[in-house]
Coordinates of C-alpha atoms and ligand atoms in Angstrom, one line a residue:
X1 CA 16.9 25.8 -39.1
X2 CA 15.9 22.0 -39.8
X3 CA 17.7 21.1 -36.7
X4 CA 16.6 23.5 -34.8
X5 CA 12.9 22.6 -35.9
X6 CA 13.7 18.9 -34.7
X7 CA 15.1 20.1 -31.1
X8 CA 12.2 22.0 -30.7
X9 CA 9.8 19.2 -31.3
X10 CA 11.7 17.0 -29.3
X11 CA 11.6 18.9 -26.3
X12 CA 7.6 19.7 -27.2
X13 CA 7.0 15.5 -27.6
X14 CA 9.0 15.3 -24.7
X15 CA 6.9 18.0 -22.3
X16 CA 3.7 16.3 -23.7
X17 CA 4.5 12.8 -22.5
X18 CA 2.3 11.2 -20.4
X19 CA 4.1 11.6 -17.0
X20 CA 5.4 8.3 -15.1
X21 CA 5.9 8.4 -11.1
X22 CA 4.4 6.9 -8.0
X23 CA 2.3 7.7 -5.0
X24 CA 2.6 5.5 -1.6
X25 CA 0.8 5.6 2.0
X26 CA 1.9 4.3 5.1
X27 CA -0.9 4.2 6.5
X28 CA -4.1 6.0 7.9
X29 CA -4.8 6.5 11.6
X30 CA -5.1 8.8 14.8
X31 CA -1.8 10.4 13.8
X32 CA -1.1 13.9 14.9
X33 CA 1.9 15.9 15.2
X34 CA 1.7 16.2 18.8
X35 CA 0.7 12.3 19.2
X36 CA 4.0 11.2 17.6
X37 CA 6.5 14.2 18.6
X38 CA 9.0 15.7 16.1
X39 CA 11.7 12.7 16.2
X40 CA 9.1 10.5 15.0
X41 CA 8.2 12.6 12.1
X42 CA 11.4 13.2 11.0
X43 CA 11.7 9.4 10.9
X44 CA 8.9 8.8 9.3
X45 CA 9.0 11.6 6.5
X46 CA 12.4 9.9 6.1
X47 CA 10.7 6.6 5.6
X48 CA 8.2 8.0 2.8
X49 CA 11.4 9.6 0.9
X50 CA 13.3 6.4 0.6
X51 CA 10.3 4.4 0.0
X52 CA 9.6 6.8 -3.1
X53 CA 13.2 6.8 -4.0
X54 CA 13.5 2.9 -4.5
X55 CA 10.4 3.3 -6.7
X56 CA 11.2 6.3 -8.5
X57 CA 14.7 4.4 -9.5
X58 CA 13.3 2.4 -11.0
X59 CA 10.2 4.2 -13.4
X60 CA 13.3 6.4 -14.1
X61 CA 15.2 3.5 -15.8
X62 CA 12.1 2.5 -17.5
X63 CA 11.4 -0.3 -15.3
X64 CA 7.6 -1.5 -15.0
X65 CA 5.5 -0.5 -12.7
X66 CA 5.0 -3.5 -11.0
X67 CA 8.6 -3.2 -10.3
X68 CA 8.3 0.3 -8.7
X69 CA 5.3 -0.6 -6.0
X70 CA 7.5 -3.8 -5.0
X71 CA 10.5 -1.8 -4.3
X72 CA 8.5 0.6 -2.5
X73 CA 6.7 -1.9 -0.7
X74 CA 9.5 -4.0 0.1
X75 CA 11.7 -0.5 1.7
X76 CA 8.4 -0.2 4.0
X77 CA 8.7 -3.6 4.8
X78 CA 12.0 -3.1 5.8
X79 CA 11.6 -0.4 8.1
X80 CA 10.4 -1.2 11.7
X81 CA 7.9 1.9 11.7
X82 CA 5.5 1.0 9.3
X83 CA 2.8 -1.7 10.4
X84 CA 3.6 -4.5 7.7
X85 CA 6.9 -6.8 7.8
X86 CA 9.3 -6.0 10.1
X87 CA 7.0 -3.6 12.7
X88 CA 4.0 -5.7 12.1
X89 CA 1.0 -5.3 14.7
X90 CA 0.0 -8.0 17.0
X91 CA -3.0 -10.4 16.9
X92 CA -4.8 -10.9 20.0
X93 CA -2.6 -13.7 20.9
X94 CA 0.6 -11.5 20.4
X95 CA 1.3 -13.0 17.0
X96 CA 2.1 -11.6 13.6
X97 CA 0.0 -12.2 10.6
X98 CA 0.6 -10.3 7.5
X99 CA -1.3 -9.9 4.3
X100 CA -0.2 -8.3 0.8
X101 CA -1.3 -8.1 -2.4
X102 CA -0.2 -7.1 -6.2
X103 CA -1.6 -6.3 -9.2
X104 CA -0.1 -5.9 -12.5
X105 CA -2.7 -3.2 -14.2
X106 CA -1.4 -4.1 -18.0
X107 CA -2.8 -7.7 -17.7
X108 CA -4.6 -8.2 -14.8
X109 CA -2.7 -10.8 -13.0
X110 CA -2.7 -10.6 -9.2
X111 CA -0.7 -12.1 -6.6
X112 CA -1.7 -12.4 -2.9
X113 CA -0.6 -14.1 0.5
X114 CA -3.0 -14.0 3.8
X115 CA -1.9 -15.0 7.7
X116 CA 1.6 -15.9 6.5
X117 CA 4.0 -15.5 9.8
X118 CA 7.4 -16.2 8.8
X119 CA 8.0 -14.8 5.7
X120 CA 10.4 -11.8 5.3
X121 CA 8.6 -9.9 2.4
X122 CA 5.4 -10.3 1.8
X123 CA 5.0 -8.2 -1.2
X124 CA 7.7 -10.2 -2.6
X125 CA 6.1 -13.7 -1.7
X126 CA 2.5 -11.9 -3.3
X127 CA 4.6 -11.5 -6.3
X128 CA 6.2 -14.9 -6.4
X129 CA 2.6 -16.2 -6.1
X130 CA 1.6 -13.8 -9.8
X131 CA 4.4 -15.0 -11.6
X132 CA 5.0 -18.6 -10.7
X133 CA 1.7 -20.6 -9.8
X134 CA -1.4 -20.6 -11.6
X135 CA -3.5 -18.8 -8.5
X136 CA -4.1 -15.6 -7.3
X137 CA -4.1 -15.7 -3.4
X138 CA -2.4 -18.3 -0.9
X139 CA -2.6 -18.3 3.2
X140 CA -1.1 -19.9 5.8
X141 CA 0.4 -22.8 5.8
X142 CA 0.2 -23.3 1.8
X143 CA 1.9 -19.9 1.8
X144 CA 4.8 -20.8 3.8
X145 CA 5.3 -24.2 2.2
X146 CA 5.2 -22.4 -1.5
X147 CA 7.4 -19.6 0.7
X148 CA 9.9 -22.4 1.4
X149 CA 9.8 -24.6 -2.3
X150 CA 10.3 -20.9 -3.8
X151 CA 14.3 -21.1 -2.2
X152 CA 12.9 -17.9 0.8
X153 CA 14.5 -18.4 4.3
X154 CA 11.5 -18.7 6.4
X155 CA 12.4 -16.1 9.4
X156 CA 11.1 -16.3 12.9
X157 CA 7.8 -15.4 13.8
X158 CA 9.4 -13.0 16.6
X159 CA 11.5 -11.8 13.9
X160 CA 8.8 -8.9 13.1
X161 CA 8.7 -7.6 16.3
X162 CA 9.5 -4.1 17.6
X163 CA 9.3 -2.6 20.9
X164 CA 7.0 -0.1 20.0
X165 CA 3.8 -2.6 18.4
X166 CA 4.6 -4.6 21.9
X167 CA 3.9 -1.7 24.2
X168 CA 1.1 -0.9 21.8
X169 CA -0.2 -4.4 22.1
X170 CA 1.0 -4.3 26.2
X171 CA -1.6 -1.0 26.7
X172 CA -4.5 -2.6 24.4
X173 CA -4.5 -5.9 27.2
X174 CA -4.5 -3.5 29.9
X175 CA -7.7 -1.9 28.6
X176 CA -10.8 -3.1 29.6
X177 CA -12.5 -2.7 26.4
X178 CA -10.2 -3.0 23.4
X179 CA -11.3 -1.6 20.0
X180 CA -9.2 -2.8 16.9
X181 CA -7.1 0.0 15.4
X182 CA -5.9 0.5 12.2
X183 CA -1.8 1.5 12.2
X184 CA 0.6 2.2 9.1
X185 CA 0.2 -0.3 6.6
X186 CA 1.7 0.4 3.7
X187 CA 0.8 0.8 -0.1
X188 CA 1.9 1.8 -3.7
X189 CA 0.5 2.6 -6.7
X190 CA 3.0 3.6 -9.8
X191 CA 3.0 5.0 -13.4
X192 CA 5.7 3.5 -15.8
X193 CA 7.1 5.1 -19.0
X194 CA 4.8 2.7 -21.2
X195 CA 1.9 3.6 -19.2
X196 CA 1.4 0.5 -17.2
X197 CA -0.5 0.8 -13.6
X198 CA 0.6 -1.5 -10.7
X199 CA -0.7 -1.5 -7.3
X200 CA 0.6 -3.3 -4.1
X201 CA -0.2 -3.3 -0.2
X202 CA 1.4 -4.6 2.6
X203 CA 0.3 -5.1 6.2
X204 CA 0.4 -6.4 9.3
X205 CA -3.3 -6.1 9.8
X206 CA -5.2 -4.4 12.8
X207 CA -3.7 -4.7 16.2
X208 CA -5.8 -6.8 18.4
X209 CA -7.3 -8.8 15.4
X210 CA -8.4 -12.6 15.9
X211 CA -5.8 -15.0 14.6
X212 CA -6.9 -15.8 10.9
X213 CA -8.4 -13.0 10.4
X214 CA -7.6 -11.4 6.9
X215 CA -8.0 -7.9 6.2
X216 CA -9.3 -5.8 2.8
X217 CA -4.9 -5.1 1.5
X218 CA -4.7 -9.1 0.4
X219 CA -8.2 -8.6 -1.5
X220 CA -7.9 -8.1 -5.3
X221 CA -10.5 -5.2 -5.7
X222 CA -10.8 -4.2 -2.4
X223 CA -7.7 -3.2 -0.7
X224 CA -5.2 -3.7 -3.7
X225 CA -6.4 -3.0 -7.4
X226 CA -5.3 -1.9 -10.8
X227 CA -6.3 -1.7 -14.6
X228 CA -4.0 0.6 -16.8
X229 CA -7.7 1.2 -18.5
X230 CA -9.2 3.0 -15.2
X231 CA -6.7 3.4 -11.8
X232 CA -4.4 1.4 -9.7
X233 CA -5.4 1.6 -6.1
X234 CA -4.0 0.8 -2.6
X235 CA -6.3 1.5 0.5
X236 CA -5.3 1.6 4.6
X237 CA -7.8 1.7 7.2
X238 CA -10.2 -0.2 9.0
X239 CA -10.6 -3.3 6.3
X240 CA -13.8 -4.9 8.0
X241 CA -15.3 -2.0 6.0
X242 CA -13.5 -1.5 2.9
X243 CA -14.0 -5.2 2.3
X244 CA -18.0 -4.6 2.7
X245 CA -18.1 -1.8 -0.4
X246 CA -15.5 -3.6 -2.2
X247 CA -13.6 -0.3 -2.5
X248 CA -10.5 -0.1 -5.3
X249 CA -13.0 -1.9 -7.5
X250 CA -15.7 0.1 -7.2
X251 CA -13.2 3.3 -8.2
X252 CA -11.9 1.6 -10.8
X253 CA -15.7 0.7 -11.8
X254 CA -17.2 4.4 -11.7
X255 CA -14.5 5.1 -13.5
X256 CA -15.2 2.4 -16.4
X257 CA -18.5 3.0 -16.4
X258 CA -19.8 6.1 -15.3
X259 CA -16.4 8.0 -16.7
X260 CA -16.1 9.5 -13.6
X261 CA -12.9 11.2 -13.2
X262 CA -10.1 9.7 -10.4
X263 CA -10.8 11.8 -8.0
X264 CA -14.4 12.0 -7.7
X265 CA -14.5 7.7 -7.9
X266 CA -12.0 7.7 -5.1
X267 CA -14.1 10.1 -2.9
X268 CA -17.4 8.0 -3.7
X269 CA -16.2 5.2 -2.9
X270 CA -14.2 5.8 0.1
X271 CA -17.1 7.8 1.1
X272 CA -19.1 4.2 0.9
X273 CA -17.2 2.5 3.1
X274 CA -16.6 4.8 5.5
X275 CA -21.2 5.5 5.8
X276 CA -20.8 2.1 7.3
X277 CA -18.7 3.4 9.7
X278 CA -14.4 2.6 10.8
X279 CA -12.3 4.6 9.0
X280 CA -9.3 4.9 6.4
X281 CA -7.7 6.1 3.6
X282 CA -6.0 5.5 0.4
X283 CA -4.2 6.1 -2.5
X284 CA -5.3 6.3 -6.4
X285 CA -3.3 7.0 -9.7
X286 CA -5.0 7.0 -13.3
X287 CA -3.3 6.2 -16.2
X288 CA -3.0 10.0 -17.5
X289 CA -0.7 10.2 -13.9
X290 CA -3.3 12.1 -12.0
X291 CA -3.1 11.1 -8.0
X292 CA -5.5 11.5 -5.3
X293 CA -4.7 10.5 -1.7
X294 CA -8.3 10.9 0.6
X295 CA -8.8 9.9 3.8
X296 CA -11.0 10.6 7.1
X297 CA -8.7 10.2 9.6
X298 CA -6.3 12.7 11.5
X299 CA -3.1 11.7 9.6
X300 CA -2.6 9.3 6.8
X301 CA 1.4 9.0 6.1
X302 CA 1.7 9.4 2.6
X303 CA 4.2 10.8 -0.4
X304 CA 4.2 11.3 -4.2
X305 CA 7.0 11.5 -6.7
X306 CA 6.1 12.4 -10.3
X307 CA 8.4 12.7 -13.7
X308 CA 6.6 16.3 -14.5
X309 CA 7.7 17.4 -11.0
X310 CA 5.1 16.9 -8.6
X311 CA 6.8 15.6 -5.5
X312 CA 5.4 15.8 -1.4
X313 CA 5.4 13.3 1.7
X314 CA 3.0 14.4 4.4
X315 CA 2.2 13.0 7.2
X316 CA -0.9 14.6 9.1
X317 CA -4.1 17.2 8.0
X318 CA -6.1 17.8 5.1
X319 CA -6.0 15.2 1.8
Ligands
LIG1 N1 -6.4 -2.2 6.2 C1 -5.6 -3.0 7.1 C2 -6.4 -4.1 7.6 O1 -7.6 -4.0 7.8 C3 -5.1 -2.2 8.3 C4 -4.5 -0.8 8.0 O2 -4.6 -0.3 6.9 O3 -4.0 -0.2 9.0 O4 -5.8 -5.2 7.8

């Protein structure tokens, strides 16, 4: 009877924990199903799983959080689809720039790299910069040198590269009038099993950009943000805008003080940046596990993998 008792409140203790898990994007834009065909879908739906289940590994384990959004940064990195490492879009002068950010929700810390153009991970450089100096963001040339001192192979600039951002970059020249557009950065935000947020954003920035130009994902509170007492928060889209409305800190901040609940923040303040006009996405996750994944654009490539069984990568249609 006793034991019985004490299996049955161990599977009700169990149930009620707080679930662990993480949501990702790989970014927001004019995606359609028709615009990118079925092979491409498959890929990239492919992408989103193994992104999610090099994060999930490790919340599963009981690794941290800021564990989970590196690994499922880092496997978007990887893969020449998504716009940030390898697959990064093209400045005006047919260059790569790339920006990332991280944040560590259970103590605030942050690490970010702008314009850095030889470094293989990002992410991994954003978090080298969090643990080992005593600053939050580095860029450029400061970035590669601390890149280098830090023991990373510096990698050709060429070495991000992929046919398809050159023909993108190719049609954009032959266009009288080119517009910058916003293409599959990527982003993740993750629950651990002590109920730590982290948050961390990758990207090769808008194609067509100016060289030096630095985009809202490296921005601590506007494209990359998290506070296990409010949200962690990575945002995709046009950043000229996100970075005007200072967007994952004004969620986290309607949250704190307003107590408005995750989804409604996210909505507001997307909503925000978006009056002002360009357009974007993101993704959010409280510290009670609940997700929200808006945006106002066709598609927005995104995925979700929770501990209490919520699970889904989409790519185009309604949040
Ligand atoms: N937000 C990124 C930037 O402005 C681009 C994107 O998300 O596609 O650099």
């Amino acid at each position: 009877m006793m034991r019985t008792t004490f299996l049955l409140l161990a599977a009700v203790c169990a149930f009620a924990q707080a679930p662990f898990g993480l949501a990702i994007h790989g970014g927001a834009g004019n995606v359609t199903a028709a615009r990118i065909g079925p092979e491409a879908e498959k890929a990239y739906r492919a992408g989103l799983e193994k992104a999610l289940a090099a994060g999930y590994a490790v919340l599963e384990k009981g690794g941290p959080a800021l564990d989970a959004v590196e690994a499922a940064v880092r496997s978007m990195e990887e893969n020449p689809l998504f716009n940030a490492g390898v697959g990064a879009t093209l400045t005006r002068d047919g260059t790569h720039e790339l920006d990332a950010a991280i944040m560590d929700g259970r103590t605030l810390k942050a690490g970010a790299v702008a314009g850095v153009m030889h470094v293989k991970s990002p992410i991994g450089l954003a978090r080298l910069v969090m643990e080992r100096t005593p600053h939050v963001m580095l860029i450029g040339e400061g970035a590669e040198a601390f890149a280098r001192a830090q023991g990373l192979e510096p990698v050709p600039n060429a070495f991000f590269r992929t046919p398809g951002q050159w023909e993108s970059f190719r049609k954009l020249k032959e266009r009288e009038k080119a517009r910058p557009t916003t293409k599959d950065t990527v982003g993740a935000v993750a629950l651990d099993r002590h109920g730590n947020l982290a948050s961390a954003t990758s990207t090769g920035g808008m194609l067509d950009k100016l060289p030096g130009r630095v985009g809202d994902a490296p921005l601590i509170g506007v494209g990359t943000y998290a506070d296990n007492r409010t949200c962690a928060v990575s945002c995709t889209g046009w950043g000229e805008f996100f970075i005007r409305t200072v967007v994952a800190y004004d969620i986290s901040a309607r949250m704190a003080y307003r107590g408005a609940p995750l989804e409604k923040a996210a909505a507001a303040a997307l909503d925000a940046a978006l009056k002002l006009g360009g357009e974007g996405g993101l993704v959010a996750m409280d510290a009670a596990g609940r997700v929200t994944q808006p945006f106002n654009t066709p598609g927005m490539f995104r995925g979700l993998r929770m501990s209490d069984g919520r699970s889904s990568v989409a790519l185009f249609g309604n949040p």
